[in-house]
Amino acid sequence: MRIPVVRANSVMVCAAAVVGLGACAAGRLSSEPPPGVTLEGAWKLDHGISDDPQKIIDRVRAQLVRRTRNSAAPIDQNRGGRASGRRGTRGAQGDAGAEDRQTQDEGAGAQHGAAGPGGDPLRHSPLMHALLANISRGDFLTVRQTPAQIVLDYGTSVRRFTPGGHSVVSAEGGVADQTSGWKGKEYVVQIKPQMGPGVLERYGLSEDRKHLVVKLHFEGGESPKVDLTRIYDPTAEVAPRVLPTND
C-alpha cells in the first residue's frame, strides 16, 4: 500500500521528490547533526503505511520487459525479412520444412523478447539485487547514535558509519565509494559502485517525531529509477538475532 497523500504530508521528511542521486544529497555532508536531532531508538517497519516492495518489483519487471521487446523488435523485423527471402528461394527448390522452421524461430524470438535471457528479466538485474538486499534486512532496526558513529542494527546484520566519512566498500561486480553524514535533520548514506546502480539512503524523523522514515533511491546504468519509502514505528520488541554480520 502506498502512503496516502494526507498522511504523507505529516510523515515525509523530504519535501521534494528524489529526482537523482545527487538531488537531495548534493553538497558536503556534515559530521554533526543539528542540535537536538537524534534518530536513536528501536524501530519496527510499519507495512501498512510503507511502500509495497512487490508492487515496485512488478512495475520494474514490466518496464524491463517492454524495453526488451522494443529493442528486439527491429532485430526481429530484419530477421523476418531475410528469412522471407530464404523461404522464397528454398520454396522454389522444394524445401517444404523451411517455413515451419522459421515459424519456430519467430516464436522463440518473441518469448526471448518478452522474458529476457533466463526467463525473468530481473534475475540478473543489479538494481533488483540492490533492492532485495535492502528489503532482506528485515523489519527491525535499532539505531545507535554517538558523535563519532551511527550504527544501524537490523538484528541479522550491523552497519556502522562515521559521520562525514568516506570509505570503499564491496559491491556487486567490484567495489563502491561510500559517503555518509548529516544533511539537515537527515542522515544520508550514498553508495556509488563502479558498476550497476547507485543507492541513496536517507534516514530522518517524521514531522511529529513519532516515526523513523527511510527513503531509498536506486539509479544508474540501464535500470529504471526506483524509490522506496519505509516507515518505522517505535517498538519494545527485541529484534531476532541470527548470526549478525557487518555489511
PDB file of C-alpha atoms in Angstrom:
ATOM      1  CA  MET A   1       0.000   0.000   0.000  1.00  0.00           C
ATOM      2  CA  ARG A   2       1.334   3.391  -0.868  1.00  0.00           C
ATOM      3  CA  ILE A   3       1.234   6.177   1.672  1.00  0.00           C
ATOM      4  CA  PRO A   4      -1.903   8.347   1.379  1.00  0.00           C
ATOM      5  CA  VAL A   5      -1.214  11.926   0.394  1.00  0.00           C
ATOM      6  CA  VAL A   6      -2.647  13.334   3.606  1.00  0.00           C
ATOM      7  CA  ARG A   7      -0.588  11.005   5.777  1.00  0.00           C
ATOM      8  CA  ALA A   8       2.488  11.556   3.685  1.00  0.00           C
ATOM      9  CA  ASN A   9       2.411  15.288   4.367  1.00  0.00           C
ATOM     10  CA  SER A  10       2.882  14.625   8.062  1.00  0.00           C
ATOM     11  CA  VAL A  11       5.263  11.719   7.756  1.00  0.00           C
ATOM     12  CA  MET A  12       7.651  12.540   4.941  1.00  0.00           C
ATOM     13  CA  VAL A  13      10.844  14.363   5.770  1.00  0.00           C
ATOM     14  CA  CYS A  14      11.938  15.264   2.245  1.00  0.00           C
ATOM     15  CA  ALA A  15       9.681  17.954   0.821  1.00  0.00           C
ATOM     16  CA  ALA A  16      10.655  17.350  -2.775  1.00  0.00           C
ATOM     17  CA  ALA A  17      10.759  14.011  -4.537  1.00  0.00           C
ATOM     18  CA  VAL A  18      14.158  12.492  -5.157  1.00  0.00           C
ATOM     19  CA  VAL A  19      14.969  13.015  -8.813  1.00  0.00           C
ATOM     20  CA  GLY A  20      18.548  11.794  -8.862  1.00  0.00           C
ATOM     21  CA  LEU A  21      21.282  10.505  -6.648  1.00  0.00           C
ATOM     22  CA  GLY A  22      22.641  13.995  -6.169  1.00  0.00           C
ATOM     23  CA  ALA A  23      19.303  15.745  -5.846  1.00  0.00           C
ATOM     24  CA  CYS A  24      18.847  15.536  -2.083  1.00  0.00           C
ATOM     25  CA  ALA A  25      22.421  14.620  -1.187  1.00  0.00           C
ATOM     26  CA  ALA A  26      24.200  17.321  -3.191  1.00  0.00           C
ATOM     27  CA  GLY A  27      26.918  19.222  -1.430  1.00  0.00           C
ATOM     28  CA  ARG A  28      29.041  18.377   1.550  1.00  0.00           C
ATOM     29  CA  LEU A  29      27.671  16.113   4.244  1.00  0.00           C
ATOM     30  CA  SER A  30      28.232  17.277   7.801  1.00  0.00           C
ATOM     31  CA  SER A  31      29.805  15.261  10.588  1.00  0.00           C
ATOM     32  CA  GLU A  32      27.454  16.818  13.137  1.00  0.00           C
ATOM     33  CA  PRO A  33      23.650  16.740  13.347  1.00  0.00           C
ATOM     34  CA  PRO A  34      21.600  19.845  14.077  1.00  0.00           C
ATOM     35  CA  PRO A  35      21.165  20.480  17.818  1.00  0.00           C
ATOM     36  CA  GLY A  36      18.644  18.158  19.407  1.00  0.00           C
ATOM     37  CA  VAL A  37      18.334  15.784  16.438  1.00  0.00           C
ATOM     38  CA  THR A  38      18.668  12.100  17.242  1.00  0.00           C
ATOM     39  CA  LEU A  39      17.491   9.013  15.385  1.00  0.00           C
ATOM     40  CA  GLU A  40      18.368   6.699  18.236  1.00  0.00           C
ATOM     41  CA  GLY A  41      15.842   4.084  19.234  1.00  0.00           C
ATOM     42  CA  ALA A  42      14.336   0.696  18.463  1.00  0.00           C
ATOM     43  CA  TRP A  43      12.064   0.688  15.432  1.00  0.00           C
ATOM     44  CA  LYS A  44       9.836  -1.768  13.589  1.00  0.00           C
ATOM     45  CA  LEU A  45       8.678  -1.472   9.992  1.00  0.00           C
ATOM     46  CA  ASP A  46       5.030  -0.491   9.543  1.00  0.00           C
ATOM     47  CA  HIS A  47       3.994  -2.339   6.389  1.00  0.00           C
ATOM     48  CA  GLY A  48       0.610  -0.614   6.311  1.00  0.00           C
ATOM     49  CA  ILE A  49       1.972   2.861   5.582  1.00  0.00           C
ATOM     50  CA  SER A  50       5.217   1.907   3.836  1.00  0.00           C
ATOM     51  CA  ASP A  51       5.624   1.365   0.104  1.00  0.00           C
ATOM     52  CA  ASP A  52       4.853  -2.166  -1.040  1.00  0.00           C
ATOM     53  CA  PRO A  53       8.108  -3.608  -2.453  1.00  0.00           C
ATOM     54  CA  GLN A  54       6.246  -6.208  -4.519  1.00  0.00           C
ATOM     55  CA  LYS A  55       4.365  -3.525  -6.425  1.00  0.00           C
ATOM     56  CA  ILE A  56       7.657  -1.806  -7.204  1.00  0.00           C
ATOM     57  CA  ILE A  57       9.222  -5.095  -8.308  1.00  0.00           C
ATOM     58  CA  ASP A  58       6.262  -5.801 -10.606  1.00  0.00           C
ATOM     59  CA  ARG A  59       6.491  -2.314 -12.106  1.00  0.00           C
ATOM     60  CA  VAL A  60      10.228  -2.626 -12.760  1.00  0.00           C
ATOM     61  CA  ARG A  61       9.730  -6.056 -14.312  1.00  0.00           C
ATOM     62  CA  ALA A  62       7.070  -4.659 -16.661  1.00  0.00           C
ATOM     63  CA  GLN A  63       9.349  -1.775 -17.647  1.00  0.00           C
ATOM     64  CA  LEU A  64      12.237  -4.113 -18.420  1.00  0.00           C
ATOM     65  CA  VAL A  65      10.000  -6.437 -20.451  1.00  0.00           C
ATOM     66  CA  ARG A  66       8.726  -3.510 -22.538  1.00  0.00           C
ATOM     67  CA  ARG A  67      12.255  -2.228 -23.028  1.00  0.00           C
ATOM     68  CA  THR A  68      13.452  -5.671 -24.122  1.00  0.00           C
ATOM     69  CA  ARG A  69      10.581  -6.057 -26.555  1.00  0.00           C
ATOM     70  CA  ASN A  70      11.151  -2.616 -28.056  1.00  0.00           C
ATOM     71  CA  SER A  71      14.876  -3.208 -28.520  1.00  0.00           C
ATOM     72  CA  ALA A  72      14.287  -6.658 -30.017  1.00  0.00           C
ATOM     73  CA  ALA A  73      11.596  -5.546 -32.480  1.00  0.00           C
ATOM     74  CA  PRO A  74      13.942  -4.073 -35.169  1.00  0.00           C
ATOM     75  CA  ILE A  75      16.136  -7.189 -34.977  1.00  0.00           C
ATOM     76  CA  ASP A  76      13.142  -9.484 -35.380  1.00  0.00           C
ATOM     77  CA  GLN A  77      11.894  -7.440 -38.344  1.00  0.00           C
ATOM     78  CA  ASN A  78      15.262  -7.648 -40.098  1.00  0.00           C
ATOM     79  CA  ARG A  79      15.495 -11.341 -39.350  1.00  0.00           C
ATOM     80  CA  GLY A  80      11.998 -11.865 -40.702  1.00  0.00           C
ATOM     81  CA  GLY A  81      12.832 -10.034 -43.930  1.00  0.00           C
ATOM     82  CA  ARG A  82      15.941 -12.112 -44.536  1.00  0.00           C
ATOM     83  CA  ALA A  83      14.116 -15.309 -43.677  1.00  0.00           C
ATOM     84  CA  SER A  84      11.300 -14.488 -46.111  1.00  0.00           C
ATOM     85  CA  GLY A  85      13.844 -14.175 -48.879  1.00  0.00           C
ATOM     86  CA  ARG A  86      15.326 -17.518 -47.931  1.00  0.00           C
ATOM     87  CA  ARG A  87      11.909 -19.153 -47.846  1.00  0.00           C
ATOM     88  CA  GLY A  88      11.169 -17.874 -51.328  1.00  0.00           C
ATOM     89  CA  THR A  89      14.420 -19.291 -52.655  1.00  0.00           C
ATOM     90  CA  ARG A  90      14.095 -22.582 -50.836  1.00  0.00           C
ATOM     91  CA  GLY A  91      10.439 -22.868 -51.751  1.00  0.00           C
ATOM     92  CA  ALA A  92      11.405 -22.818 -55.405  1.00  0.00           C
ATOM     93  CA  GLN A  93      13.830 -25.652 -54.614  1.00  0.00           C
ATOM     94  CA  GLY A  94      11.107 -27.673 -52.868  1.00  0.00           C
ATOM     95  CA  ASP A  95      12.181 -27.171 -49.197  1.00  0.00           C
ATOM     96  CA  ALA A  96       8.811 -27.736 -47.545  1.00  0.00           C
ATOM     97  CA  GLY A  97      10.176 -27.545 -43.969  1.00  0.00           C
ATOM     98  CA  ALA A  98      11.721 -24.074 -44.260  1.00  0.00           C
ATOM     99  CA  GLU A  99       8.551 -22.201 -43.345  1.00  0.00           C
ATOM    100  CA  ASP A 100       7.916 -24.390 -40.297  1.00  0.00           C
ATOM    101  CA  ARG A 101      11.452 -23.804 -39.040  1.00  0.00           C
ATOM    102  CA  GLN A 102      11.062 -20.035 -39.493  1.00  0.00           C
ATOM    103  CA  THR A 103       7.811 -20.043 -37.529  1.00  0.00           C
ATOM    104  CA  GLN A 104       9.574 -21.806 -34.664  1.00  0.00           C
ATOM    105  CA  ASP A 105      12.411 -19.261 -34.772  1.00  0.00           C
ATOM    106  CA  GLU A 106       9.961 -16.346 -34.578  1.00  0.00           C
ATOM    107  CA  GLY A 107       8.147 -17.925 -31.632  1.00  0.00           C
ATOM    108  CA  ALA A 108      11.393 -18.392 -29.752  1.00  0.00           C
ATOM    109  CA  GLY A 109      12.386 -14.816 -30.522  1.00  0.00           C
ATOM    110  CA  ALA A 110       9.095 -13.479 -29.175  1.00  0.00           C
ATOM    111  CA  GLN A 111       9.497 -15.488 -25.984  1.00  0.00           C
ATOM    112  CA  HIS A 112      13.073 -14.257 -25.595  1.00  0.00           C
ATOM    113  CA  GLY A 113      11.984 -10.653 -26.075  1.00  0.00           C
ATOM    114  CA  ALA A 114       9.175 -10.922 -23.549  1.00  0.00           C
ATOM    115  CA  ALA A 115      11.108 -12.525 -20.738  1.00  0.00           C
ATOM    116  CA  GLY A 116      14.747 -11.808 -21.492  1.00  0.00           C
ATOM    117  CA  PRO A 117      17.639 -14.248 -21.095  1.00  0.00           C
ATOM    118  CA  GLY A 118      16.912 -16.847 -18.448  1.00  0.00           C
ATOM    119  CA  GLY A 119      13.187 -16.114 -18.287  1.00  0.00           C
ATOM    120  CA  ASP A 120      12.795 -13.399 -15.642  1.00  0.00           C
ATOM    121  CA  PRO A 121      14.370 -10.068 -16.710  1.00  0.00           C
ATOM    122  CA  LEU A 122      15.054  -9.299 -13.034  1.00  0.00           C
ATOM    123  CA  ARG A 123      17.113 -12.413 -12.406  1.00  0.00           C
ATOM    124  CA  HIS A 124      20.365 -10.763 -13.464  1.00  0.00           C
ATOM    125  CA  SER A 125      19.368  -7.166 -12.672  1.00  0.00           C
ATOM    126  CA  PRO A 126      21.907  -5.367 -10.408  1.00  0.00           C
ATOM    127  CA  LEU A 127      19.160  -2.935  -9.436  1.00  0.00           C
ATOM    128  CA  MET A 128      16.923  -5.741  -8.230  1.00  0.00           C
ATOM    129  CA  HIS A 129      19.803  -7.312  -6.330  1.00  0.00           C
ATOM    130  CA  ALA A 130      20.425  -3.993  -4.544  1.00  0.00           C
ATOM    131  CA  LEU A 131      16.716  -3.557  -3.794  1.00  0.00           C
ATOM    132  CA  LEU A 132      16.340  -7.076  -2.420  1.00  0.00           C
ATOM    133  CA  ALA A 133      19.488  -6.674  -0.320  1.00  0.00           C
ATOM    134  CA  ASN A 134      17.845  -3.736   1.443  1.00  0.00           C
ATOM    135  CA  ILE A 135      14.485  -5.442   1.853  1.00  0.00           C
ATOM    136  CA  SER A 136      16.004  -8.654   3.197  1.00  0.00           C
ATOM    137  CA  ARG A 137      17.446  -6.885   6.239  1.00  0.00           C
ATOM    138  CA  GLY A 138      14.107  -7.434   7.939  1.00  0.00           C
ATOM    139  CA  ASP A 139      11.507  -5.408   9.811  1.00  0.00           C
ATOM    140  CA  PHE A 140      13.543  -4.376  12.837  1.00  0.00           C
ATOM    141  CA  LEU A 141      16.040  -1.533  13.017  1.00  0.00           C
ATOM    142  CA  THR A 142      17.852  -0.291  16.100  1.00  0.00           C
ATOM    143  CA  VAL A 143      19.690   2.996  15.659  1.00  0.00           C
ATOM    144  CA  ARG A 144      22.547   3.904  17.982  1.00  0.00           C
ATOM    145  CA  GLN A 145      23.926   7.403  17.609  1.00  0.00           C
ATOM    146  CA  THR A 146      27.072   8.971  19.036  1.00  0.00           C
ATOM    147  CA  PRO A 147      29.073  11.978  17.821  1.00  0.00           C
ATOM    148  CA  ALA A 148      31.607   9.593  16.277  1.00  0.00           C
ATOM    149  CA  GLN A 149      29.382   6.874  14.863  1.00  0.00           C
ATOM    150  CA  ILE A 150      25.962   5.906  13.551  1.00  0.00           C
ATOM    151  CA  VAL A 151      25.063   2.234  13.970  1.00  0.00           C
ATOM    152  CA  LEU A 152      22.181   0.590  12.108  1.00  0.00           C
ATOM    153  CA  ASP A 153      21.474  -2.751  13.759  1.00  0.00           C
ATOM    154  CA  TYR A 154      18.982  -4.968  11.914  1.00  0.00           C
ATOM    155  CA  GLY A 155      19.434  -7.967  14.185  1.00  0.00           C
ATOM    156  CA  THR A 156      20.752 -10.073  11.334  1.00  0.00           C
ATOM    157  CA  SER A 157      23.365  -7.535  10.231  1.00  0.00           C
ATOM    158  CA  VAL A 158      25.013  -4.399  11.567  1.00  0.00           C
ATOM    159  CA  ARG A 159      26.146  -1.345   9.586  1.00  0.00           C
ATOM    160  CA  ARG A 160      28.447   1.295  11.042  1.00  0.00           C
ATOM    161  CA  PHE A 161      29.088   4.756   9.636  1.00  0.00           C
ATOM    162  CA  THR A 162      31.380   7.620  10.536  1.00  0.00           C
ATOM    163  CA  PRO A 163      29.513  10.912  10.043  1.00  0.00           C
ATOM    164  CA  GLY A 164      31.229  12.928   7.335  1.00  0.00           C
ATOM    165  CA  GLY A 165      33.405   9.973   6.414  1.00  0.00           C
ATOM    166  CA  HIS A 166      34.282   8.226   3.166  1.00  0.00           C
ATOM    167  CA  SER A 167      35.098   4.567   2.657  1.00  0.00           C
ATOM    168  CA  VAL A 168      35.398   1.924  -0.033  1.00  0.00           C
ATOM    169  CA  VAL A 169      33.012  -0.992   0.391  1.00  0.00           C
ATOM    170  CA  SER A 170      32.388  -4.197  -1.505  1.00  0.00           C
ATOM    171  CA  ALA A 171      29.659  -4.161  -4.132  1.00  0.00           C
ATOM    172  CA  GLU A 172      28.296  -6.433  -6.819  1.00  0.00           C
ATOM    173  CA  GLY A 173      30.864  -6.636  -9.578  1.00  0.00           C
ATOM    174  CA  GLY A 174      33.589  -4.813  -7.634  1.00  0.00           C
ATOM    175  CA  VAL A 175      33.736  -2.033  -5.065  1.00  0.00           C
ATOM    176  CA  ALA A 176      31.864   1.183  -4.338  1.00  0.00           C
ATOM    177  CA  ASP A 177      32.582   4.598  -2.864  1.00  0.00           C
ATOM    178  CA  GLN A 178      30.507   5.188   0.249  1.00  0.00           C
ATOM    179  CA  THR A 179      29.990   8.559   1.876  1.00  0.00           C
ATOM    180  CA  SER A 180      27.720   9.383   4.776  1.00  0.00           C
ATOM    181  CA  GLY A 181      26.867  12.275   7.013  1.00  0.00           C
ATOM    182  CA  TRP A 182      24.213  14.691   8.113  1.00  0.00           C
ATOM    183  CA  LYS A 183      22.275  16.868   5.710  1.00  0.00           C
ATOM    184  CA  GLY A 184      19.873  18.940   7.708  1.00  0.00           C
ATOM    185  CA  LYS A 185      17.898  16.664  10.003  1.00  0.00           C
ATOM    186  CA  GLU A 186      18.564  13.558   7.929  1.00  0.00           C
ATOM    187  CA  TYR A 187      21.427  11.116   7.956  1.00  0.00           C
ATOM    188  CA  VAL A 188      22.418  10.342   4.368  1.00  0.00           C
ATOM    189  CA  VAL A 189      24.311   7.344   3.027  1.00  0.00           C
ATOM    190  CA  GLN A 190      25.378   7.475  -0.615  1.00  0.00           C
ATOM    191  CA  ILE A 191      26.863   4.432  -2.351  1.00  0.00           C
ATOM    192  CA  LYS A 192      28.361   4.770  -5.836  1.00  0.00           C
ATOM    193  CA  PRO A 193      29.582   1.447  -7.260  1.00  0.00           C
ATOM    194  CA  GLN A 194      31.945   1.023 -10.185  1.00  0.00           C
ATOM    195  CA  MET A 195      29.217  -0.883 -11.976  1.00  0.00           C
ATOM    196  CA  GLY A 196      25.468  -1.018 -11.558  1.00  0.00           C
ATOM    197  CA  PRO A 197      23.026   1.343  -9.874  1.00  0.00           C
ATOM    198  CA  GLY A 198      23.953   3.687  -7.074  1.00  0.00           C
ATOM    199  CA  VAL A 199      21.978   3.807  -3.846  1.00  0.00           C
ATOM    200  CA  LEU A 200      20.972   6.858  -1.855  1.00  0.00           C
ATOM    201  CA  GLU A 201      19.636   6.240   1.660  1.00  0.00           C
ATOM    202  CA  ARG A 202      18.032   8.946   3.796  1.00  0.00           C
ATOM    203  CA  TYR A 203      17.154   8.468   7.466  1.00  0.00           C
ATOM    204  CA  GLY A 204      15.081  11.022   9.343  1.00  0.00           C
ATOM    205  CA  LEU A 205      12.188  11.518  11.717  1.00  0.00           C
ATOM    206  CA  SER A 206       8.665  12.409  10.701  1.00  0.00           C
ATOM    207  CA  GLU A 207       7.453  15.896  11.483  1.00  0.00           C
ATOM    208  CA  ASP A 208       5.701  14.647  14.621  1.00  0.00           C
ATOM    209  CA  ARG A 209       8.909  12.782  15.589  1.00  0.00           C
ATOM    210  CA  LYS A 210       6.924   9.575  16.113  1.00  0.00           C
ATOM    211  CA  HIS A 211       8.251   7.648  13.121  1.00  0.00           C
ATOM    212  CA  LEU A 212      11.576   6.868  11.532  1.00  0.00           C
ATOM    213  CA  VAL A 213      11.353   7.476   7.786  1.00  0.00           C
ATOM    214  CA  VAL A 214      13.817   5.735   5.484  1.00  0.00           C
ATOM    215  CA  LYS A 215      13.849   6.783   1.832  1.00  0.00           C
ATOM    216  CA  LEU A 216      15.792   4.630  -0.618  1.00  0.00           C
ATOM    217  CA  HIS A 217      16.622   5.733  -4.156  1.00  0.00           C
ATOM    218  CA  PHE A 218      18.231   3.463  -6.749  1.00  0.00           C
ATOM    219  CA  GLU A 219      19.543   4.897 -10.001  1.00  0.00           C
ATOM    220  CA  GLY A 220      22.178   4.243 -12.620  1.00  0.00           C
ATOM    221  CA  GLY A 221      23.071   2.067 -15.553  1.00  0.00           C
ATOM    222  CA  GLU A 222      20.288   0.834 -17.801  1.00  0.00           C
ATOM    223  CA  SER A 223      17.860   0.144 -14.962  1.00  0.00           C
ATOM    224  CA  PRO A 224      14.803   2.304 -14.258  1.00  0.00           C
ATOM    225  CA  LYS A 225      14.938   4.695 -11.317  1.00  0.00           C
ATOM    226  CA  VAL A 226      13.364   3.218  -8.208  1.00  0.00           C
ATOM    227  CA  ASP A 227      12.203   4.909  -4.998  1.00  0.00           C
ATOM    228  CA  LEU A 228      11.150   3.003  -1.895  1.00  0.00           C
ATOM    229  CA  THR A 229       9.927   4.599   1.334  1.00  0.00           C
ATOM    230  CA  ARG A 230       9.909   2.589   4.550  1.00  0.00           C
ATOM    231  CA  ILE A 231       8.311   3.939   7.724  1.00  0.00           C
ATOM    232  CA  TYR A 232       9.109   2.551  11.162  1.00  0.00           C
ATOM    233  CA  ASP A 233       7.222   2.804  14.458  1.00  0.00           C
ATOM    234  CA  PRO A 234       8.837   2.737  17.915  1.00  0.00           C
ATOM    235  CA  THR A 235       8.876  -0.774  19.350  1.00  0.00           C
ATOM    236  CA  ALA A 236       9.671  -2.609  22.553  1.00  0.00           C
ATOM    237  CA  GLU A 237      10.104  -5.887  20.667  1.00  0.00           C
ATOM    238  CA  VAL A 238      13.531  -7.423  20.504  1.00  0.00           C
ATOM    239  CA  ALA A 239      14.948  -7.909  17.020  1.00  0.00           C
ATOM    240  CA  PRO A 240      15.786 -11.522  16.170  1.00  0.00           C
ATOM    241  CA  ARG A 241      19.468 -12.385  16.280  1.00  0.00           C
ATOM    242  CA  VAL A 242      20.664 -14.668  13.504  1.00  0.00           C
ATOM    243  CA  LEU A 243      24.456 -14.618  13.341  1.00  0.00           C
ATOM    244  CA  PRO A 244      24.848 -10.838  12.843  1.00  0.00           C
ATOM    245  CA  THR A 245      27.243  -9.770  10.128  1.00  0.00           C
ATOM    246  CA  ASN A 246      28.740  -6.438   9.201  1.00  0.00           C
ATOM    247  CA  ASP A 247      27.859  -5.088   5.756  1.00  0.00           C
TER     248      ASP A 247
END
